[in-house]
PDB file of C-alpha atoms in Angstrom:
ATOM      1  CA  MET A1081      87.176 145.342 102.467  1.00  0.00           C
ATOM      2  CA  SER A1082      88.245 143.682 105.678  1.00  0.00           C
ATOM      3  CA  GLU A1083      86.851 142.159 108.789  1.00  0.00           C
ATOM      4  CA  GLU A1084      88.597 144.659 110.951  1.00  0.00           C
ATOM      5  CA  ARG A1085      90.253 147.719 109.742  1.00  0.00           C
ATOM      6  CA  GLY A1086      92.247 149.865 112.071  1.00  0.00           C
ATOM      7  CA  GLY A1087      92.573 153.563 111.792  1.00  0.00           C
ATOM      8  CA  PHE A1088      95.797 155.421 111.700  1.00  0.00           C
ATOM      9  CA  GLY A1089      97.474 153.106 114.195  1.00  0.00           C
ATOM     10  CA  ARG A1090      99.957 150.291 114.052  1.00  0.00           C
ATOM     11  CA  GLY A1091      99.179 146.697 113.305  1.00  0.00           C
ATOM     12  CA  ARG A1092     101.042 143.402 113.318  1.00  0.00           C
ATOM     13  CA  GLY A1093      99.824 140.290 111.645  1.00  0.00           C
ATOM     14  CA  ARG A1094     100.936 136.790 110.945  1.00  0.00           C
ATOM     15  CA  GLY A1095      99.140 134.755 108.425  1.00  0.00           C
ATOM     16  CA  ARG A1096      99.371 132.349 105.589  1.00  0.00           C
ATOM     17  CA  GLY A1097      97.842 133.181 102.277  1.00  0.00           C
ATOM     18  CA  ASP A1098      94.470 132.107 101.044  1.00  0.00           C
ATOM     19  CA  ARG A1099      95.957 129.326  98.958  1.00  0.00           C
ATOM     20  CA  GLY A1100      97.923 127.761 101.756  1.00  0.00           C
ATOM     21  CA  ARG A1101      97.063 126.211 105.039  1.00  0.00           C
ATOM     22  CA  GLY A1102      96.319 128.764 107.464  1.00  0.00           C
ATOM     23  CA  ARG A1103      95.463 130.249 110.636  1.00  0.00           C
ATOM     24  CA  GLY A1104      96.010 133.933 110.861  1.00  0.00           C
ATOM     25  CA  ARG A1105      96.352 135.915 113.970  1.00  0.00           C
ATOM     26  CA  GLY A1106      96.712 139.611 114.247  1.00  0.00           C
ATOM     27  CA  ARG A1107      96.300 142.590 116.434  1.00  0.00           C
ATOM     28  CA  GLY A1108      95.348 146.061 115.350  1.00  0.00           C
ATOM     29  CA  ARG A1109      95.140 149.169 117.409  1.00  0.00           C
ATOM     30  CA  GLY A1110      93.092 152.168 116.408  1.00  0.00           C
ATOM     31  CA  LEU A1111      89.586 153.364 115.725  1.00  0.00           C
ATOM     32  CA  ILE A1112      87.203 151.012 113.916  1.00  0.00           C
ATOM     33  CA  LEU A1113      85.898 153.022 111.058  1.00  0.00           C
ATOM     34  CA  PHE A1114      83.513 150.706 109.359  1.00  0.00           C
ATOM     35  CA  GLU A1115      82.806 147.106 108.510  1.00  0.00           C
ATOM     36  CA  GLN A1116      81.791 145.641 105.236  1.00  0.00           C
ATOM     37  CA  THR A1117      80.223 142.355 104.438  1.00  0.00           C
ATOM     38  CA  ASN A1118      82.571 141.483 101.600  1.00  0.00           C
ATOM     39  CA  ILE A1119      85.473 139.955 103.494  1.00  0.00           C
ATOM     40  CA  MET A1120      88.506 139.898 101.233  1.00  0.00           C
ATOM     41  CA  SER A1121      91.057 139.012 103.855  1.00  0.00           C
ATOM     42  CA  GLU A1122      91.230 138.003 107.438  1.00  0.00           C
ATOM     43  CA  GLU A1123      92.790 141.152 108.765  1.00  0.00           C
ATOM     44  CA  ARG A1124      94.173 144.287 107.309  1.00  0.00           C
ATOM     45  CA  GLY A1125      95.819 147.165 109.123  1.00  0.00           C
ATOM     46  CA  GLY A1126      95.061 150.797 108.379  1.00  0.00           C
ATOM     47  CA  PHE A1127      97.443 153.461 107.292  1.00  0.00           C
ATOM     48  CA  GLY A1128      99.918 152.490 109.959  1.00  0.00           C
ATOM     49  CA  ARG A1129     102.860 150.144 109.975  1.00  0.00           C
ATOM     50  CA  GLY A1130     102.366 146.467 109.562  1.00  0.00           C
ATOM     51  CA  ARG A1131     104.437 143.337 109.653  1.00  0.00           C
ATOM     52  CA  GLY A1132     103.359 140.064 108.239  1.00  0.00           C
ATOM     53  CA  ARG A1133     104.647 136.612 107.485  1.00  0.00           C
ATOM     54  CA  GLY A1134     102.950 134.488 104.950  1.00  0.00           C
ATOM     55  CA  ARG A1135     103.328 131.499 102.726  1.00  0.00           C
ATOM     56  CA  GLY A1136     101.775 131.415  99.342  1.00  0.00           C
ATOM     57  CA  ASP A1137     100.801 128.590  97.083  1.00  0.00           C
ATOM     58  CA  ARG A1138     104.347 127.313  96.823  1.00  0.00           C
ATOM     59  CA  GLY A1139     104.595 125.629 100.164  1.00  0.00           C
ATOM     60  CA  ARG A1140     106.352 122.647 101.539  1.00  0.00           C
ATOM     61  CA  GLY A1141     105.431 119.275 100.269  1.00  0.00           C
ATOM     62  CA  ARG A1142     106.478 116.225  98.420  1.00  0.00           C
ATOM     63  CA  GLY A1143     105.935 116.188  94.752  1.00  0.00           C
ATOM     64  CA  ARG A1144     107.546 115.903  91.401  1.00  0.00           C
ATOM     65  CA  GLY A1145     110.281 118.217  90.386  1.00  0.00           C
ATOM     66  CA  ARG A1146     113.977 118.790  90.608  1.00  0.00           C
ATOM     67  CA  GLY A1147     115.801 117.467  93.616  1.00  0.00           C
ATOM     68  CA  ARG A1148     117.673 114.556  95.009  1.00  0.00           C
ATOM     69  CA  GLY A1149     116.044 111.209  94.897  1.00  0.00           C
ATOM     70  CA  ARG A1150     116.833 107.587  95.165  1.00  0.00           C
ATOM     71  CA  GLY A1151     117.352 105.886  91.905  1.00  0.00           C
ATOM     72  CA  ASP A1152     118.925 102.805  90.455  1.00  0.00           C
ATOM     73  CA  ARG A1153     122.210 104.559  89.679  1.00  0.00           C
ATOM     74  CA  GLU A1154     125.189 103.954  91.884  1.00  0.00           C
ATOM     75  CA  GLU A1155     126.907 107.044  93.139  1.00  0.00           C
ATOM     76  CA  ASN A1156     130.535 106.051  92.610  1.00  0.00           C
ATOM     77  CA  VAL A1157     130.315 104.733  89.062  1.00  0.00           C
ATOM     78  CA  TRP A1158     133.134 106.103  86.928  1.00  0.00           C
ATOM     79  CA  THR A1159     132.102 107.235  83.468  1.00  0.00           C
ATOM     80  CA  PRO A1160     135.291 107.885  81.467  1.00  0.00           C
ATOM     81  CA  VAL A1161     135.378 110.935  79.211  1.00  0.00           C
ATOM     82  CA  THR A1162     138.729 110.376  77.460  1.00  0.00           C
ATOM     83  CA  LYS A1163     139.984 107.682  75.101  1.00  0.00           C
ATOM     84  CA  LEU A1164     142.534 106.527  77.632  1.00  0.00           C
ATOM     85  CA  GLY A1165     139.857 106.277  80.317  1.00  0.00           C
ATOM     86  CA  ARG A1166     137.667 104.129  78.078  1.00  0.00           C
ATOM     87  CA  LEU A1167     140.559 101.773  77.331  1.00  0.00           C
ATOM     88  CA  VAL A1168     141.456 101.467  81.020  1.00  0.00           C
ATOM     89  CA  LYS A1169     137.891 100.778  82.144  1.00  0.00           C
ATOM     90  CA  GLU A1170     137.412  98.092  79.489  1.00  0.00           C
ATOM     91  CA  GLY A1171     140.669  96.379  80.491  1.00  0.00           C
ATOM     92  CA  LYS A1172     142.461  97.073  77.206  1.00  0.00           C
ATOM     93  CA  ILE A1173     145.466  98.475  79.115  1.00  0.00           C
ATOM     94  CA  GLY A1174     146.899  96.051  81.613  1.00  0.00           C
ATOM     95  CA  SER A1175     149.219  98.227  83.723  1.00  0.00           C
ATOM     96  CA  ILE A1176     150.130 101.819  84.355  1.00  0.00           C
ATOM     97  CA  GLU A1177     153.584 101.198  82.837  1.00  0.00           C
ATOM     98  CA  GLU A1178     151.980 100.962  79.383  1.00  0.00           C
ATOM     99  CA  ILE A1179     150.733 104.529  79.839  1.00  0.00           C
ATOM    100  CA  PHE A1180     154.209 105.753  80.830  1.00  0.00           C
ATOM    101  CA  LEU A1181     155.860 103.801  78.001  1.00  0.00           C
ATOM    102  CA  PHE A1182     153.951 105.714  75.330  1.00  0.00           C
ATOM    103  CA  SER A1183     153.862 109.008  77.306  1.00  0.00           C
ATOM    104  CA  LEU A1184     150.075 109.182  77.169  1.00  0.00           C
ATOM    105  CA  PRO A1185     148.671 112.199  79.044  1.00  0.00           C
ATOM    106  CA  VAL A1186     146.451 111.263  81.989  1.00  0.00           C
ATOM    107  CA  LYS A1187     143.477 113.615  82.321  1.00  0.00           C
ATOM    108  CA  GLU A1188     141.359 111.596  84.781  1.00  0.00           C
ATOM    109  CA  ALA A1189     142.371 110.770  88.354  1.00  0.00           C
ATOM    110  CA  GLU A1190     140.237 107.613  88.240  1.00  0.00           C
ATOM    111  CA  ILE A1191     142.785 106.067  85.855  1.00  0.00           C
ATOM    112  CA  ILE A1192     145.419 106.186  88.605  1.00  0.00           C
ATOM    113  CA  ASP A1193     142.880 104.867  91.133  1.00  0.00           C
ATOM    114  CA  HIS A1194     142.131 101.944  88.820  1.00  0.00           C
ATOM    115  CA  PHE A1195     145.739 100.729  88.891  1.00  0.00           C
ATOM    116  CA  LEU A1196     147.045 101.926  92.278  1.00  0.00           C
ATOM    117  CA  LYS A1197     143.936 102.310  94.418  1.00  0.00           C
ATOM    118  CA  ASP A1198     144.802  99.707  97.038  1.00  0.00           C
ATOM    119  CA  ARG A1199     148.449 100.778  97.410  1.00  0.00           C
ATOM    120  CA  LEU A1200     148.256 104.540  96.954  1.00  0.00           C
ATOM    121  CA  GLN A1201     148.809 106.635 100.078  1.00  0.00           C
ATOM    122  CA  ASP A1202     148.511 110.399 100.385  1.00  0.00           C
ATOM    123  CA  GLU A1203     150.259 112.754 102.761  1.00  0.00           C
ATOM    124  CA  VAL A1204     149.532 116.443 103.341  1.00  0.00           C
ATOM    125  CA  MET A1205     152.979 118.053 103.223  1.00  0.00           C
ATOM    126  CA  LYS A1206     152.012 121.646 104.002  1.00  0.00           C
ATOM    127  CA  ILE A1207     149.007 123.963 104.286  1.00  0.00           C
ATOM    128  CA  MET A1208     149.744 127.665 104.134  1.00  0.00           C
ATOM    129  CA  PRO A1209     147.548 130.772 103.960  1.00  0.00           C
ATOM    130  CA  VAL A1210     148.021 133.113 101.017  1.00  0.00           C
ATOM    131  CA  GLN A1211     146.558 136.591 100.748  1.00  0.00           C
ATOM    132  CA  LYS A1212     145.595 138.889  97.937  1.00  0.00           C
ATOM    133  CA  GLN A1213     144.849 142.575  98.284  1.00  0.00           C
ATOM    134  CA  SER A1214     141.493 143.586  96.821  1.00  0.00           C
ATOM    135  CA  SER A1215     139.388 146.735  96.912  1.00  0.00           C
ATOM    136  CA  ALA A1216     137.354 145.318  99.815  1.00  0.00           C
ATOM    137  CA  GLY A1217     140.422 144.365 101.851  1.00  0.00           C
ATOM    138  CA  GLN A1218     142.524 141.232 102.012  1.00  0.00           C
ATOM    139  CA  ARG A1219     141.295 137.978 100.563  1.00  0.00           C
ATOM    140  CA  THR A1220     142.720 134.941 102.353  1.00  0.00           C
ATOM    141  CA  ARG A1221     142.889 131.495 100.791  1.00  0.00           C
ATOM    142  CA  PHE A1222     144.643 128.263 101.718  1.00  0.00           C
ATOM    143  CA  LYS A1223     147.291 126.519  99.645  1.00  0.00           C
ATOM    144  CA  ALA A1224     147.744 122.778 100.139  1.00  0.00           C
ATOM    145  CA  PHE A1225     150.670 120.595  99.049  1.00  0.00           C
ATOM    146  CA  VAL A1226     149.827 116.867  98.926  1.00  0.00           C
ATOM    147  CA  ALA A1227     152.070 113.960  97.904  1.00  0.00           C
ATOM    148  CA  VAL A1228     150.791 110.548  96.816  1.00  0.00           C
ATOM    149  CA  GLY A1229     152.807 107.375  96.350  1.00  0.00           C
ATOM    150  CA  ASP A1230     152.689 103.603  96.574  1.00  0.00           C
ATOM    151  CA  SER A1231     156.224 102.995  97.977  1.00  0.00           C
ATOM    152  CA  ALA A1232     156.897 100.924  94.858  1.00  0.00           C
ATOM    153  CA  GLY A1233     158.208 103.354  92.269  1.00  0.00           C
ATOM    154  CA  HIS A1234     155.363 105.825  91.762  1.00  0.00           C
ATOM    155  CA  ILE A1235     155.193 109.346  93.195  1.00  0.00           C
ATOM    156  CA  GLY A1236     152.975 112.358  92.572  1.00  0.00           C
ATOM    157  CA  LEU A1237     152.813 115.897  93.934  1.00  0.00           C
ATOM    158  CA  GLY A1238     149.813 118.223  93.735  1.00  0.00           C
ATOM    159  CA  VAL A1239     149.186 121.840  94.716  1.00  0.00           C
ATOM    160  CA  LYS A1240     145.775 123.465  95.106  1.00  0.00           C
ATOM    161  CA  CYS A1241     144.581 126.810  96.446  1.00  0.00           C
ATOM    162  CA  SER A1242     141.050 127.294  97.768  1.00  0.00           C
ATOM    163  CA  SER A1243     139.071 129.361 100.236  1.00  0.00           C
ATOM    164  CA  GLU A1244     138.505 126.275 102.428  1.00  0.00           C
ATOM    165  CA  VAL A1245     141.140 123.877 103.729  1.00  0.00           C
ATOM    166  CA  ALA A1246     139.157 120.702 102.967  1.00  0.00           C
ATOM    167  CA  THR A1247     138.492 121.803  99.380  1.00  0.00           C
ATOM    168  CA  ALA A1248     142.167 122.641  98.886  1.00  0.00           C
ATOM    169  CA  ILE A1249     143.261 119.215 100.153  1.00  0.00           C
ATOM    170  CA  ARG A1250     140.768 117.378  97.924  1.00  0.00           C
ATOM    171  CA  GLY A1251     141.876 119.360  94.891  1.00  0.00           C
ATOM    172  CA  ALA A1252     145.559 118.789  95.707  1.00  0.00           C
ATOM    173  CA  ILE A1253     144.993 115.011  95.969  1.00  0.00           C
ATOM    174  CA  THR A1254     143.368 115.001  92.529  1.00  0.00           C
ATOM    175  CA  ALA A1255     146.202 117.101  91.076  1.00  0.00           C
ATOM    176  CA  ALA A1256     148.795 114.781  92.642  1.00  0.00           C
ATOM    177  CA  LYS A1257     147.169 111.733  91.046  1.00  0.00           C
ATOM    178  CA  LEU A1258     147.267 113.428  87.645  1.00  0.00           C
ATOM    179  CA  ASN A1259     150.996 114.150  88.168  1.00  0.00           C
ATOM    180  CA  VAL A1260     152.011 110.605  89.139  1.00  0.00           C
ATOM    181  CA  ALA A1261     155.394 109.751  87.612  1.00  0.00           C
ATOM    182  CA  PRO A1262     157.497 106.563  87.641  1.00  0.00           C
ATOM    183  CA  VAL A1263     160.667 106.483  89.744  1.00  0.00           C
ATOM    184  CA  ARG A1264     163.570 104.351  88.600  1.00  0.00           C
ATOM    185  CA  ARG A1265     165.533 102.646  91.354  1.00  0.00           C
ATOM    186  CA  GLY A1266     168.953 101.042  91.224  1.00  0.00           C
ATOM    187  CA  TYR A1267     171.883  99.715  93.244  1.00  0.00           C
ATOM    188  CA  TRP A1268     174.957 101.035  94.981  1.00  0.00           C
ATOM    189  CA  GLY A1269     177.825  98.661  94.206  1.00  0.00           C
ATOM    190  CA  ARG A1270     176.814  95.013  94.124  1.00  0.00           C
ATOM    191  CA  LYS A1271     173.586  94.233  92.290  1.00  0.00           C
ATOM    192  CA  GLN A1272     171.991  91.847  94.716  1.00  0.00           C
ATOM    193  CA  GLY A1273     168.409  91.712  95.884  1.00  0.00           C
ATOM    194  CA  MET A1274     165.822  94.314  95.031  1.00  0.00           C
ATOM    195  CA  PRO A1275     166.774  97.845  93.924  1.00  0.00           C
ATOM    196  CA  HIS A1276     167.112 100.062  96.978  1.00  0.00           C
ATOM    197  CA  THR A1277     168.450 103.480  95.958  1.00  0.00           C
ATOM    198  CA  VAL A1278     168.471 105.961  93.090  1.00  0.00           C
ATOM    199  CA  PRO A1279     170.355 104.670  90.010  1.00  0.00           C
ATOM    200  CA  CYS A1280     172.611 107.734  89.690  1.00  0.00           C
ATOM    201  CA  LYS A1281     173.077 111.256  90.999  1.00  0.00           C
ATOM    202  CA  VAL A1282     170.061 113.379  90.063  1.00  0.00           C
ATOM    203  CA  THR A1283     169.320 117.050  90.651  1.00  0.00           C
ATOM    204  CA  GLY A1284     166.039 118.918  90.895  1.00  0.00           C
ATOM    205  CA  LYS A1285     165.491 122.624  91.215  1.00  0.00           C
ATOM    206  CA  CYS A1286     162.598 124.947  91.953  1.00  0.00           C
ATOM    207  CA  GLY A1287     162.981 128.613  92.756  1.00  0.00           C
ATOM    208  CA  SER A1288     166.206 129.098  94.686  1.00  0.00           C
ATOM    209  CA  VAL A1289     166.221 125.517  96.007  1.00  0.00           C
ATOM    210  CA  ARG A1290     168.564 122.916  94.514  1.00  0.00           C
ATOM    211  CA  VAL A1291     168.305 119.309  95.712  1.00  0.00           C
ATOM    212  CA  ARG A1292     170.763 116.567  94.781  1.00  0.00           C
ATOM    213  CA  LEU A1293     170.028 112.888  95.414  1.00  0.00           C
ATOM    214  CA  ILE A1294     173.058 110.604  95.695  1.00  0.00           C
ATOM    215  CA  PRO A1295     173.040 106.761  95.745  1.00  0.00           C
ATOM    216  CA  ALA A1296     173.864 105.227  99.127  1.00  0.00           C
ATOM    217  CA  PRO A1297     174.944 101.729 100.279  1.00  0.00           C
ATOM    218  CA  ARG A1298     172.314  99.310 101.457  1.00  0.00           C
ATOM    219  CA  GLY A1299     171.417  99.903 105.084  1.00  0.00           C
ATOM    220  CA  THR A1300     172.287 103.601 105.088  1.00  0.00           C
ATOM    221  CA  GLY A1301     168.690 104.763 105.244  1.00  0.00           C
ATOM    222  CA  LEU A1302     167.370 108.109 104.070  1.00  0.00           C
ATOM    223  CA  VAL A1303     169.717 110.962 104.898  1.00  0.00           C
ATOM    224  CA  SER A1304     167.416 113.923 104.416  1.00  0.00           C
ATOM    225  CA  SER A1305     165.006 116.259 106.194  1.00  0.00           C
ATOM    226  CA  ILE A1306     161.629 115.099 107.517  1.00  0.00           C
ATOM    227  CA  ALA A1307     159.783 116.200 104.375  1.00  0.00           C
ATOM    228  CA  GLY A1308     162.467 114.677 102.149  1.00  0.00           C
ATOM    229  CA  LYS A1309     162.266 111.349 103.974  1.00  0.00           C
ATOM    230  CA  LYS A1310     158.490 111.246 103.482  1.00  0.00           C
ATOM    231  CA  LEU A1311     158.750 111.835  99.731  1.00  0.00           C
ATOM    232  CA  LEU A1312     161.618 109.373  99.222  1.00  0.00           C
ATOM    233  CA  HIS A1313     159.836 106.680 101.245  1.00  0.00           C
ATOM    234  CA  MET A1314     156.610 107.168  99.252  1.00  0.00           C
ATOM    235  CA  ALA A1315     158.651 106.795  96.060  1.00  0.00           C
ATOM    236  CA  GLY A1316     160.047 103.442  97.225  1.00  0.00           C
ATOM    237  CA  VAL A1317     163.652 104.565  97.846  1.00  0.00           C
ATOM    238  CA  ASP A1318     165.184 102.935 100.931  1.00  0.00           C
ATOM    239  CA  ASP A1319     168.759 104.310 100.946  1.00  0.00           C
ATOM    240  CA  CYS A1320     169.778 107.726  99.707  1.00  0.00           C
ATOM    241  CA  TYR A1321     172.001 110.684 100.515  1.00  0.00           C
ATOM    242  CA  SER A1322     170.672 114.161  99.811  1.00  0.00           C
ATOM    243  CA  SER A1323     172.224 117.579  99.458  1.00  0.00           C
ATOM    244  CA  ALA A1324     170.250 120.809  99.341  1.00  0.00           C
ATOM    245  CA  ARG A1325     171.095 124.462  98.866  1.00  0.00           C
ATOM    246  CA  GLY A1326     169.049 127.619  98.632  1.00  0.00           C
ATOM    247  CA  HIS A1327     166.149 128.734 100.782  1.00  0.00           C
ATOM    248  CA  THR A1328     164.966 125.277 101.811  1.00  0.00           C
ATOM    249  CA  ARG A1329     162.632 126.758 104.447  1.00  0.00           C
ATOM    250  CA  THR A1330     160.261 127.470 101.578  1.00  0.00           C
ATOM    251  CA  MET A1331     158.571 124.081 101.874  1.00  0.00           C
ATOM    252  CA  GLY A1332     156.692 124.278  98.581  1.00  0.00           C
ATOM    253  CA  ASN A1333     159.824 124.812  96.480  1.00  0.00           C
ATOM    254  CA  TYR A1334     161.805 122.264  98.486  1.00  0.00           C
ATOM    255  CA  ILE A1335     159.381 119.362  97.990  1.00  0.00           C
ATOM    256  CA  LYS A1336     158.910 120.344  94.337  1.00  0.00           C
ATOM    257  CA  ALA A1337     162.669 120.161  93.814  1.00  0.00           C
ATOM    258  CA  ILE A1338     162.781 116.652  95.345  1.00  0.00           C
ATOM    259  CA  PHE A1339     159.844 115.575  93.153  1.00  0.00           C
ATOM    260  CA  TYR A1340     161.557 116.901  90.004  1.00  0.00           C
ATOM    261  CA  ALA A1341     164.763 115.070  90.951  1.00  0.00           C
ATOM    262  CA  LEU A1342     162.912 111.771  91.416  1.00  0.00           C
ATOM    263  CA  ARG A1343     161.108 112.287  88.117  1.00  0.00           C
ATOM    264  CA  LYS A1344     164.458 112.656  86.312  1.00  0.00           C
ATOM    265  CA  THR A1345     165.614 109.145  87.225  1.00  0.00           C
ATOM    266  CA  TYR A1346     164.129 107.749  83.996  1.00  0.00           C
ATOM    267  CA  GLY A1347     165.773 110.519  81.950  1.00  0.00           C
ATOM    268  CA  TYR A1348     169.264 108.979  82.049  1.00  0.00           C
ATOM    269  CA  LEU A1349     170.229 106.174  79.671  1.00  0.00           C
ATOM    270  CA  SER A1350     172.550 103.906  81.627  1.00  0.00           C
ATOM    271  CA  PRO A1351     174.342 100.916  80.013  1.00  0.00           C
ATOM    272  CA  GLU A1352     171.757  98.370  81.188  1.00  0.00           C
ATOM    273  CA  LEU A1353     169.188 100.198  79.037  1.00  0.00           C
ATOM    274  CA  TRP A1354     171.261 100.100  75.842  1.00  0.00           C
ATOM    275  CA  LYS A1355     169.734  96.938  74.439  1.00  0.00           C
ATOM    276  CA  GLU A1356     167.243  97.409  71.638  1.00  0.00           C
ATOM    277  CA  ASN A1357     163.552  97.122  72.373  1.00  0.00           C
ATOM    278  CA  THR A1358     160.976  96.612  69.664  1.00  0.00           C
ATOM    279  CA  LEU A1359     158.489  99.448  69.769  1.00  0.00           C
ATOM    280  CA  THR A1360     154.919  98.187  69.586  1.00  0.00           C
ATOM    281  CA  ALA A1361     151.886 100.095  68.402  1.00  0.00           C
ATOM    282  CA  SER A1362     150.341 102.716  70.638  1.00  0.00           C
ATOM    283  CA  PRO A1363     147.185 101.660  72.532  1.00  0.00           C
ATOM    284  CA  TYR A1364     145.208 104.238  70.547  1.00  0.00           C
ATOM    285  CA  GLN A1365     146.375 102.652  67.309  1.00  0.00           C
ATOM    286  CA  GLU A1366     145.996  99.079  68.541  1.00  0.00           C
ATOM    287  CA  HIS A1367     142.405  99.556  69.713  1.00  0.00           C
ATOM    288  CA  THR A1368     141.205 101.841  66.939  1.00  0.00           C
ATOM    289  CA  ASP A1369     138.125  99.731  66.253  1.00  0.00           C
ATOM    290  CA  PHE A1370     137.023  99.893  69.885  1.00  0.00           C
ATOM    291  CA  LEU A1371     137.552 103.643  70.122  1.00  0.00           C
ATOM    292  CA  SER A1372     135.634 104.263  66.899  1.00  0.00           C
ATOM    293  CA  LYS A1373     132.472 102.941  68.530  1.00  0.00           C
ATOM    294  CA  LYS A1374     130.239 105.503  70.134  1.00  0.00           C
ATOM    295  CA  ALA A1375     130.671 105.746  73.888  1.00  0.00           C
ATOM    296  CA  PHE A1376     127.433 105.443  75.852  1.00  0.00           C
TER     297      PHE A1376
END
């Protein structure tokens, strides 16, 4: 059955199968019992121990099948999956303010990139390890807090937890883009020049942390902590007083409270907003015919 067959010894062999390319080398120690003319394999050990490495018919090679290949498709082409995404990509919605005006939910981060891509900046506010007790021990993951803003009245905050730091940061950036909110700015005293501070006193809270933002005269600057200054600057606020209470060392709750306070600036109806505005049709209603077509 074999060219050489060892007795009750040990044998080691390396070889590639009969369907592959192959040279096979092997050594066998023991008594040669017999030889036969019908050679079925190159070497076979006896009743001892044997080790072998082999490759069968599925070897390396280039051929057809699943895998990466070069094609005509571009890698970074955005294919929208929501109605709002289709309207934005076709240019039916001119600015991001139209989305905020009708309170349309944003489910794709590419919508924010479409309007604010050149101006949007992101900042990693904090990365902290979190642990969970499991039957196999402790499972450690990383929690990332990322803020995005364009320093012109738009701010977003995202939180993501993942087993790898890079994955957590990427997920937090995407979550921050989906949470982008408009920030209303106003004046302290004389209304001259561009708006520079918050329009009124606003409060945000998260956990035990309470943050109050107070309008400040032009030239005051940002009176806040380092993290607070970063968020206020990314929101486009130049002058502002801040007051905080609670356990502000908990960075996650502190920056969330500031974000909630900035988001509330459009929740107050001040006298300059009392004039009547004609409410137009929603983009979904205005472009019904376009949306009724099948998306390819």
